[in-house]
XYZ file of C-alpha atoms in Angstrom:
617
model
C 10.847 141.827 267.697
C 13.107 144.846 267.201
C 16.212 142.648 267.552
C 14.864 140.162 265.014
C 13.855 142.905 262.566
C 17.338 144.454 262.775
C 18.898 141.067 261.975
C 16.409 140.546 259.112
C 17.182 143.963 257.586
C 20.921 143.363 257.800
C 20.460 139.889 256.309
C 18.382 141.293 253.415
C 21.085 143.876 252.755
C 23.798 141.202 252.720
C 21.701 138.807 250.602
C 21.026 141.530 248.039
C 24.553 142.989 247.796
C 26.536 139.775 248.477
C 29.672 141.238 250.088
C 30.116 137.623 251.237
C 28.458 134.471 249.808
C 24.823 133.949 250.825
C 25.618 130.803 252.817
C 28.070 132.772 254.983
C 25.374 135.424 255.525
C 22.946 132.673 256.573
C 25.402 131.285 259.123
C 25.913 134.846 260.347
C 22.151 135.186 260.866
C 22.100 131.956 262.872
C 25.015 133.041 265.056
C 23.568 136.538 265.590
C 20.233 135.116 266.745
C 21.973 132.825 269.233
C 24.177 135.672 270.542
C 21.301 138.063 271.274
C 20.215 136.420 274.596
C 23.670 136.192 276.266
C 24.727 139.660 275.034
C 21.454 141.187 276.279
C 21.945 139.527 279.681
C 25.404 141.092 279.861
C 23.906 144.509 279.059
C 21.269 143.986 281.793
C 24.001 143.157 284.325
C 25.777 146.456 283.645
C 22.533 148.448 283.686
C 22.332 149.270 279.975
C 19.189 147.195 279.340
C 16.054 146.668 281.437
C 15.457 143.003 280.654
C 17.152 140.240 278.638
C 16.038 139.687 275.023
C 14.882 136.174 274.137
C 15.170 135.109 270.504
C 16.126 131.427 270.136
C 17.983 128.874 272.222
C 21.291 127.384 271.016
C 19.436 124.097 270.357
C 16.973 125.929 268.098
C 19.828 127.843 266.485
C 21.583 124.722 265.244
C 18.350 122.868 264.483
C 18.765 123.714 260.799
C 21.615 121.224 260.565
C 19.387 118.381 261.779
C 16.344 119.609 259.858
C 14.621 117.063 257.624
C 14.663 119.675 254.835
C 18.448 120.122 255.006
C 19.142 116.380 255.065
C 16.639 115.709 252.264
C 18.205 118.363 250.021
C 21.654 116.895 250.739
C 20.431 113.417 249.763
C 18.752 114.773 246.598
C 22.067 116.245 245.426
C 23.578 112.760 245.705
C 20.664 111.191 243.821
C 20.972 113.793 241.056
C 24.696 113.123 240.774
C 24.092 109.380 240.491
C 21.754 109.969 237.546
C 24.158 112.460 235.972
C 27.119 110.042 236.148
C 25.274 107.556 233.949
C 25.003 110.082 231.092
C 21.286 109.400 230.598
C 20.366 113.101 230.420
C 23.101 113.720 227.851
C 21.835 110.780 225.773
C 18.308 112.185 225.858
C 19.637 115.581 224.831
C 21.557 114.087 221.898
C 18.450 112.237 220.699
C 16.359 115.392 220.847
C 18.959 117.611 219.169
C 19.091 115.182 216.236
C 15.360 115.736 215.658
C 15.182 119.525 215.844
C 17.522 120.608 213.047
C 17.674 124.373 212.542
C 14.001 125.024 213.382
C 14.011 127.443 216.343
C 10.435 126.520 217.346
C 11.340 122.832 217.474
C 14.521 123.625 219.403
C 12.594 125.662 221.986
C 9.869 123.044 222.300
C 12.413 120.254 222.703
C 14.432 122.125 225.354
C 11.368 123.027 227.423
C 9.871 119.558 226.947
C 13.093 117.968 228.207
C 14.190 120.203 231.080
C 10.773 120.778 232.698
C 9.915 117.128 233.482
C 13.539 116.290 234.374
C 13.558 119.207 236.847
C 10.619 117.636 238.630
C 12.694 114.608 239.627
C 16.295 115.755 239.886
C 17.380 119.096 241.321
C 16.527 121.762 238.739
C 19.892 123.515 239.210
C 21.649 120.258 238.332
C 19.335 119.779 235.331
C 20.367 123.143 233.843
C 24.072 122.508 234.513
C 23.809 119.166 232.693
C 21.791 120.462 229.731
C 23.539 123.805 229.159
C 26.300 122.289 226.945
C 23.690 120.423 224.889
C 21.700 123.629 224.324
C 24.727 125.701 223.229
C 25.754 122.937 220.807
C 22.168 122.734 219.552
C 22.241 126.486 218.872
C 25.565 126.185 217.033
C 24.456 123.275 214.836
C 21.111 124.897 214.057
C 22.628 128.349 213.418
C 20.439 129.784 216.197
C 21.501 132.452 218.671
C 22.218 130.793 222.058
C 20.526 133.832 223.642
C 17.215 132.613 222.217
C 17.494 129.197 223.899
C 19.325 129.610 227.209
C 16.874 131.862 229.063
C 13.972 129.479 228.255
C 16.167 126.631 229.573
C 16.500 128.410 232.925
C 12.853 129.493 233.160
C 11.525 126.051 232.212
C 13.698 124.399 234.857
C 12.094 126.665 237.461
C 8.473 125.938 236.643
C 9.341 122.300 235.979
C 10.698 122.108 239.523
C 7.163 122.792 240.774
C 5.853 119.475 239.446
C 6.898 117.507 242.549
C 8.087 117.972 246.105
C 11.704 117.147 245.221
C 12.046 119.466 242.213
C 13.645 122.282 244.216
C 15.236 122.740 247.624
C 12.651 125.486 248.200
C 9.779 122.989 247.994
C 11.445 120.680 250.488
C 12.133 123.555 252.893
C 8.540 124.835 252.595
C 7.266 121.320 253.319
C 9.294 121.121 256.528
C 8.152 124.592 257.638
C 4.528 123.600 256.967
C 4.949 120.447 259.043
C 6.451 122.387 261.963
C 3.646 124.959 261.911
C 1.083 122.154 261.845
C 2.657 120.545 264.907
C 2.737 123.844 266.789
C -0.879 124.673 265.820
C -2.762 121.346 265.703
C -6.099 122.820 264.608
C -4.771 124.095 261.263
C -4.457 120.666 259.637
C -1.049 121.534 258.171
C 1.437 118.757 257.491
C 4.460 118.070 255.329
C 3.736 118.128 251.591
C 3.246 114.792 249.886
C 5.290 113.975 246.770
C 2.572 115.045 244.311
C 0.694 117.453 246.629
C 0.662 120.309 244.125
C 1.427 118.489 240.855
C -1.877 119.497 239.256
C -1.080 123.171 239.883
C 2.496 122.614 238.723
C 1.206 121.159 235.445
C -1.035 124.189 234.848
C 1.806 126.619 235.612
C 4.205 124.644 233.386
C 1.714 124.613 230.509
C 1.149 128.378 230.769
C 4.913 129.002 231.028
C 5.602 126.817 227.994
C 2.995 128.617 225.862
C 4.430 131.988 226.929
C 8.028 131.025 226.078
C 6.990 129.631 222.694
C 4.983 132.739 221.766
C 5.373 136.117 223.507
C 8.599 135.268 225.326
C 10.267 134.060 222.138
C 9.927 137.507 220.566
C 10.880 139.405 223.722
C 14.182 137.536 224.158
C 16.887 139.556 222.368
C 19.506 137.985 220.115
C 22.489 139.184 222.131
C 24.910 136.679 220.577
C 24.696 136.302 216.822
C 24.652 132.734 215.487
C 28.307 131.815 215.011
C 30.172 128.641 214.271
C 33.518 130.131 215.312
C 34.028 130.986 218.999
C 36.672 133.594 218.141
C 34.009 135.425 216.108
C 31.471 135.092 218.918
C 33.896 136.751 221.335
C 34.983 139.287 218.659
C 38.631 138.272 218.974
C 39.816 139.298 215.486
C 41.621 142.404 216.814
C 43.157 140.524 219.747
C 44.681 137.369 218.241
C 47.732 137.235 216.020
C 50.792 135.096 215.226
C 54.407 136.230 215.499
C 57.742 134.588 214.781
C 60.852 134.951 216.964
C 63.795 136.615 215.156
C 67.424 135.495 215.525
C 68.271 138.703 217.411
C 65.300 138.513 219.774
C 66.154 138.898 223.496
C 63.586 136.157 224.138
C 65.791 133.467 222.545
C 67.054 131.086 225.226
C 64.457 132.163 227.809
C 61.767 129.853 229.147
C 58.211 130.772 228.173
C 57.240 131.115 231.866
C 59.867 133.868 232.408
C 59.531 135.633 229.039
C 57.580 138.914 229.134
C 56.904 138.478 232.869
C 58.766 141.603 233.973
C 57.332 143.861 231.240
C 54.187 145.992 231.328
C 52.850 144.336 228.188
C 49.316 142.917 228.388
C 50.034 139.771 226.375
C 49.555 136.001 226.642
C 51.578 133.404 224.731
C 48.821 130.921 223.988
C 50.213 128.502 221.443
C 53.663 127.512 220.157
C 54.315 126.172 216.655
C 57.754 124.645 216.167
C 58.762 122.526 213.152
C 55.052 122.202 212.194
C 54.239 120.741 215.630
C 51.714 122.638 217.794
C 52.184 122.909 221.573
C 49.619 124.134 224.118
C 49.822 124.538 227.906
C 51.928 123.779 229.814
C 54.217 125.987 227.725
C 56.097 127.345 230.766
C 59.137 125.027 230.782
C 59.774 125.302 227.007
C 62.862 127.235 225.929
C 62.224 129.793 223.184
C 64.175 129.285 219.944
C 64.690 131.472 216.898
C 62.030 130.665 214.316
C 59.381 129.704 216.914
C 55.914 130.887 216.006
C 53.640 132.046 218.850
C 49.923 132.747 218.775
C 49.369 135.797 220.988
C 46.449 137.389 222.800
C 47.009 141.127 222.918
C 45.637 144.367 221.478
C 46.961 146.166 218.390
C 48.679 149.037 220.244
C 50.547 146.652 222.533
C 51.500 144.489 219.546
C 53.247 147.399 217.779
C 55.446 148.025 220.855
C 55.999 144.308 221.437
C 57.325 143.631 217.919
C 59.963 146.317 218.228
C 61.076 145.720 221.838
C 61.101 141.898 221.894
C 62.449 141.159 218.418
C 59.343 139.612 216.885
C 57.895 139.664 213.364
C 54.272 139.317 212.325
C 53.435 136.139 210.436
C 51.825 137.478 207.258
C 48.406 136.423 205.938
C 47.501 134.225 208.908
C 44.044 134.523 210.446
C 44.011 133.209 214.020
C 40.550 131.675 214.276
C 39.073 128.647 216.005
C 40.482 126.265 213.395
C 43.994 127.673 213.897
C 43.689 127.423 217.703
C 42.464 123.836 217.480
C 45.297 122.627 215.275
C 47.104 120.988 218.181
C 45.099 117.747 218.094
C 41.954 116.135 216.770
C 40.090 117.007 219.972
C 38.490 120.185 221.210
C 40.918 122.904 222.334
C 38.704 126.005 222.490
C 35.639 126.143 224.790
C 33.451 128.473 226.835
C 33.669 127.839 230.576
C 31.121 129.250 233.047
C 32.060 130.016 236.673
C 29.583 127.928 238.709
C 27.805 128.929 241.945
C 29.905 127.864 244.912
C 33.071 127.931 242.795
C 36.312 128.463 244.700
C 37.237 131.036 242.035
C 34.431 133.460 242.965
C 36.107 136.615 244.282
C 39.503 135.451 242.978
C 41.182 136.801 239.848
C 42.918 134.781 237.144
C 46.230 135.917 238.631
C 45.459 135.236 242.304
C 43.984 131.828 241.437
C 47.027 130.999 239.243
C 44.496 129.886 236.651
C 46.975 129.192 233.872
C 49.299 127.115 236.042
C 46.563 125.329 237.982
C 44.460 124.243 234.998
C 47.046 124.244 232.159
C 44.691 126.543 230.269
C 44.790 130.065 228.825
C 41.893 132.527 229.122
C 41.512 134.527 225.894
C 38.437 136.575 226.849
C 35.869 137.072 229.607
C 32.161 137.738 229.076
C 30.075 139.100 231.942
C 26.484 139.276 230.719
C 26.629 141.504 227.637
C 30.101 142.916 228.461
C 33.159 141.521 226.650
C 36.610 141.889 228.255
C 39.599 140.911 226.095
C 42.483 142.817 227.666
C 43.915 143.257 231.171
C 41.753 140.448 232.585
C 44.278 139.040 235.047
C 43.235 141.085 238.079
C 39.448 141.233 237.585
C 37.624 139.444 240.468
C 35.520 136.630 239.008
C 31.783 136.337 239.639
C 29.264 133.525 239.362
C 28.053 133.302 235.749
C 31.218 134.807 234.206
C 32.017 133.047 230.928
C 35.658 132.466 230.014
C 36.884 131.681 226.507
C 39.532 129.066 227.276
C 42.158 127.372 225.139
C 43.725 124.174 226.474
C 44.617 120.633 225.552
C 41.825 118.090 225.217
C 42.920 116.480 228.493
C 42.837 119.811 230.358
C 39.354 120.574 229.016
C 38.125 117.168 230.186
C 39.488 117.992 233.655
C 37.713 121.366 233.587
C 34.495 119.580 232.608
C 34.796 117.339 235.673
C 35.642 120.244 237.985
C 32.750 121.489 240.171
C 34.040 125.055 239.893
C 33.030 125.242 236.222
C 30.383 124.359 233.680
C 31.890 123.772 230.232
C 29.322 125.247 227.840
C 30.067 122.831 224.975
C 29.475 119.119 224.997
C 32.737 117.305 225.682
C 33.223 113.729 224.639
C 33.609 112.029 227.990
C 34.506 108.417 228.524
C 33.631 108.142 232.202
C 29.824 107.857 231.926
C 28.458 104.686 233.502
C 25.905 103.910 230.820
C 25.480 100.358 232.064
C 24.027 101.835 235.275
C 21.323 103.946 233.589
C 18.471 101.590 234.424
C 19.728 101.163 237.992
C 20.036 104.919 238.687
C 16.672 105.770 237.146
C 15.129 102.848 239.044
C 16.530 104.110 242.352
C 15.013 107.569 241.793
C 11.687 105.966 240.853
C 11.693 103.890 244.064
C 12.564 106.983 246.160
C 9.658 108.882 244.603
C 7.309 105.897 244.907
C 8.057 105.228 248.585
C 7.555 108.885 249.467
C 4.412 109.174 247.328
C 2.840 106.116 248.996
C 3.744 107.604 252.392
C 5.489 104.347 253.235
C 8.395 106.327 254.727
C 9.064 110.095 255.010
C 10.863 111.665 252.060
C 14.024 112.206 254.140
C 14.261 108.462 254.784
C 13.609 107.395 251.181
C 16.046 110.040 249.859
C 18.834 108.926 252.206
C 18.169 105.276 251.348
C 18.325 106.196 247.654
C 21.620 108.018 248.138
C 23.044 104.949 249.862
C 21.718 102.721 247.062
C 23.522 104.870 244.469
C 26.818 103.990 246.152
C 25.938 100.358 246.892
C 25.042 99.681 243.227
C 28.111 101.412 241.805
C 26.283 104.359 240.240
C 28.479 106.541 242.453
C 31.858 105.900 244.017
C 32.110 106.637 247.760
C 34.632 109.420 247.078
C 32.175 111.131 244.718
C 29.416 111.487 247.316
C 30.847 114.531 249.070
C 31.675 116.287 245.794
C 28.058 115.765 244.677
C 26.638 117.962 247.445
C 26.325 121.732 246.928
C 27.464 122.561 250.427
C 26.683 126.256 250.062
C 22.982 125.376 249.658
C 23.099 123.027 252.662
C 24.663 125.702 254.888
C 22.260 128.315 253.544
C 19.301 126.150 254.586
C 20.797 125.354 257.985
C 21.482 129.036 258.596
C 18.103 130.530 257.636
C 15.805 127.936 259.263
C 16.361 129.402 262.792
C 15.263 132.805 261.444
C 11.742 131.461 260.879
C 11.642 130.115 264.445
C 12.760 133.475 265.838
C 10.133 135.337 263.800
C 7.365 133.175 265.226
C 8.605 133.179 268.842
C 9.130 136.934 269.073
C 5.858 137.864 267.357
C 7.642 139.432 264.372
C 5.737 137.192 261.939
C 2.395 138.087 263.579
C 3.156 141.810 263.330
C 4.013 141.605 259.624
C 0.902 139.481 259.076
C -1.263 142.146 260.712
C 0.034 144.717 258.245
C -0.888 142.470 255.297
C -4.253 141.568 256.846
C -5.140 145.263 256.808
C -5.401 144.962 253.026
C -8.195 142.439 253.629
C -10.422 145.326 254.734
C -10.679 146.562 251.156
C -9.444 143.574 249.110
C -11.146 140.197 248.589
C -9.383 137.131 250.037
C -8.224 136.040 246.573
C -6.451 139.380 246.094
C -4.754 139.103 249.512
C -3.444 135.707 248.408
C -2.158 137.385 245.245
C -0.409 140.033 247.380
C 1.562 137.297 249.132
C 2.583 135.815 245.791
C 3.740 139.181 244.421
C 5.619 140.232 247.590
C 7.403 136.869 247.805
C 8.263 136.947 244.081
C 9.721 140.465 244.346
C 11.713 139.462 247.442
C 13.042 136.300 245.775
C 14.306 138.278 242.774
C 16.610 140.165 245.136
C 17.584 137.617 247.806
C 17.874 133.833 248.034
C 14.731 131.816 247.268
C 15.219 129.755 250.426
C 15.599 132.868 252.565
C 12.399 134.371 251.154
C 10.455 131.179 251.976
C 11.703 131.230 255.565
C 10.739 134.900 255.915
C 7.352 134.742 254.213
C 5.804 131.399 255.257
C 5.415 132.347 258.958
C 3.867 135.667 257.871
C 1.525 133.949 255.393
C 0.485 131.430 258.041
C -0.325 134.130 260.623
C -2.246 136.155 258.029
C -4.315 133.106 257.017
C -5.185 132.378 260.664
C -6.242 135.979 261.263
C -8.396 136.031 258.123
C -9.855 132.602 258.813
C -8.419 131.416 255.496
C -6.887 128.136 254.329
C -3.314 128.298 255.698
C -2.123 125.684 253.193
C -3.265 127.882 250.281
C -1.236 130.837 251.566
C 1.849 128.685 252.200
C 1.555 127.268 248.688
C 1.398 130.768 247.157
C 4.651 131.658 248.909
C 6.268 128.363 247.851
C 5.415 128.810 244.164
C 6.465 132.465 244.149
C 9.827 131.683 245.779
C 10.621 128.998 243.211
C 9.913 131.121 240.139
C 12.166 134.201 240.117
C 12.333 135.384 236.517
C 13.075 139.114 236.736
C 16.782 139.251 237.646
C 19.848 137.104 236.925
C 20.576 136.941 240.676
C 17.090 135.739 241.635
C 17.846 132.083 240.975
C 21.016 130.064 240.403
C 19.885 128.808 236.998
C 19.543 132.420 235.769
C 23.194 133.008 236.667
C 24.203 129.814 234.821
C 22.942 131.206 231.502
C 23.766 134.898 232.086
C 27.260 134.782 230.547
C 26.767 132.105 227.839
C 23.643 133.940 226.639
C 25.384 137.319 226.622
C 22.338 138.818 228.359
C 22.032 142.260 229.904
C 20.607 142.594 233.422
C 17.503 144.282 231.976
C 16.762 141.362 229.625
C 15.481 139.346 232.591
C 13.063 142.125 233.497
C 11.940 142.454 229.891
C 11.155 138.754 229.467
C 10.591 137.743 233.091
C 8.283 140.509 234.363
C 5.335 139.610 232.073
C 5.808 135.925 232.929
C 5.978 136.728 236.647
C 2.748 138.728 236.395
C 1.090 135.969 234.395
C 2.138 133.381 236.985
C 0.818 135.606 239.799
C -2.645 135.432 238.237
C -2.524 131.779 237.176
C -1.048 130.499 240.461
C -3.482 132.474 242.625
C -6.507 131.324 240.625
C -5.130 127.772 240.485
C -4.695 127.594 244.267
C -8.254 128.880 244.778
C -9.599 126.310 242.288
C -7.658 123.237 243.432
C -7.321 123.861 247.166
C -9.911 126.483 248.130
C -9.421 129.688 250.096
C -11.328 128.627 253.210
C -10.551 125.707 255.556
């Protein structure tokens, strides 16, 4: 138990501080658990330990990779991608945005009414990634602050994911853990969750969450970003953008753009070239600078004063460098917000180390991290998930960014690669997957894998797109933390923790003990991964229910719901990180809006479980 608790504490520390990605921490947990027995045997052989420590076998350690939960989640990513490639969600979003106008109440109602049910049938993280551009465009057209709409988008996706078994990876993992506990303890009656096992409770929670977001939550959400049509105004770029012309005597004449200003200390980016009334964007590097060239620059005023004198440049008078000026290169979109996605290869890299400009033919004008705006000396700042970059590029480069898994482009881009003719096929495949699992004709893992295969066979997905569709960090996270639950049960760690909670049953009614599990799991999930908190808490909840003679399913369900609804921090759930930068939120905004909702859900979920499922076997 001591060995397991040490590993758990270290894992919690790593999950909370993220010195490495959470999936790497999970694999580290798995490896540590498997190393304990052989290392302890070595210590016994040299007389440093009295007896070997047994945690898990190597077979149990790698069992997460063959777990039905892991494979089901993998297949669900592929199903979600197949639906996304048809553009059906974008079409629905466009229809809804045309009906809402500039009425904030209608906009909120439409967003919640769209994302919640969608999140019940495709992965809720994918649902937010797909709908985020639609919501930011909706805010722009309706002159509404995006801050007012993006947090509700994230929150609604979370409680919408509780409508069915496949709404979140957490539900699927909890189902597999429940099935394993039922097999190990036959008298408990536990089994895997059915497709609509807790839909009635999910509907109640979703209704309460919707009412909250449309009333109290709406007034608690701050307007961090003022309604703006111009992105340069939104990022407050007026003091950082200007145009200069190259004089005849400039030392830059004859140099290539990629070598100009490289060896100086100036914090400046050449972002756009105007020559003979023709506008050029990236790649500017190979172009040779000529006298009379006009450059749009990103720099600050102090640097500009030095730059004009040293490099032989003149200010272009009476020119305001705004979004219209930066989009003069073509009829398409040249200026967009780009969000760094979870699992992005750029996380931990800087713009310089990732060679962002050269790799993507795009220039970063500003960086927003929550409520903080950075518009100078950005090149060496390590990027984080949720960082929002103001990017200027050609229309073709922006389309490539939109298709890149490392980013979410926060404006709707006109894409020509949607397979609209496959909409009915993709939606039909998901319906069949849900139907087969709901009728218990085959286990969900079988129907999900068959559905993933059908997506490829029918042309909704190309074979090469299958591997890109999977969020491998989530898959490895699941595979890594599943052995931790096994170790907790086998060593008695879960039983010990359960005994501590059961002590509250001496002075609290059973309903309140159930509420304690919800609150503890919710608090834990707001700090560490939702999947990790389920693995830690379900064995404890199960042991506590057995000791109290309570309905084990009710306690497992409380943990499952709490782990899937983390509203109080931006790091508690991936969807919160998605909207953190584009909404311009502060860390405390999630506590301000999310804490009352979390408390409300604690009451509603606990009472709902008691009403629908009962507290006694």
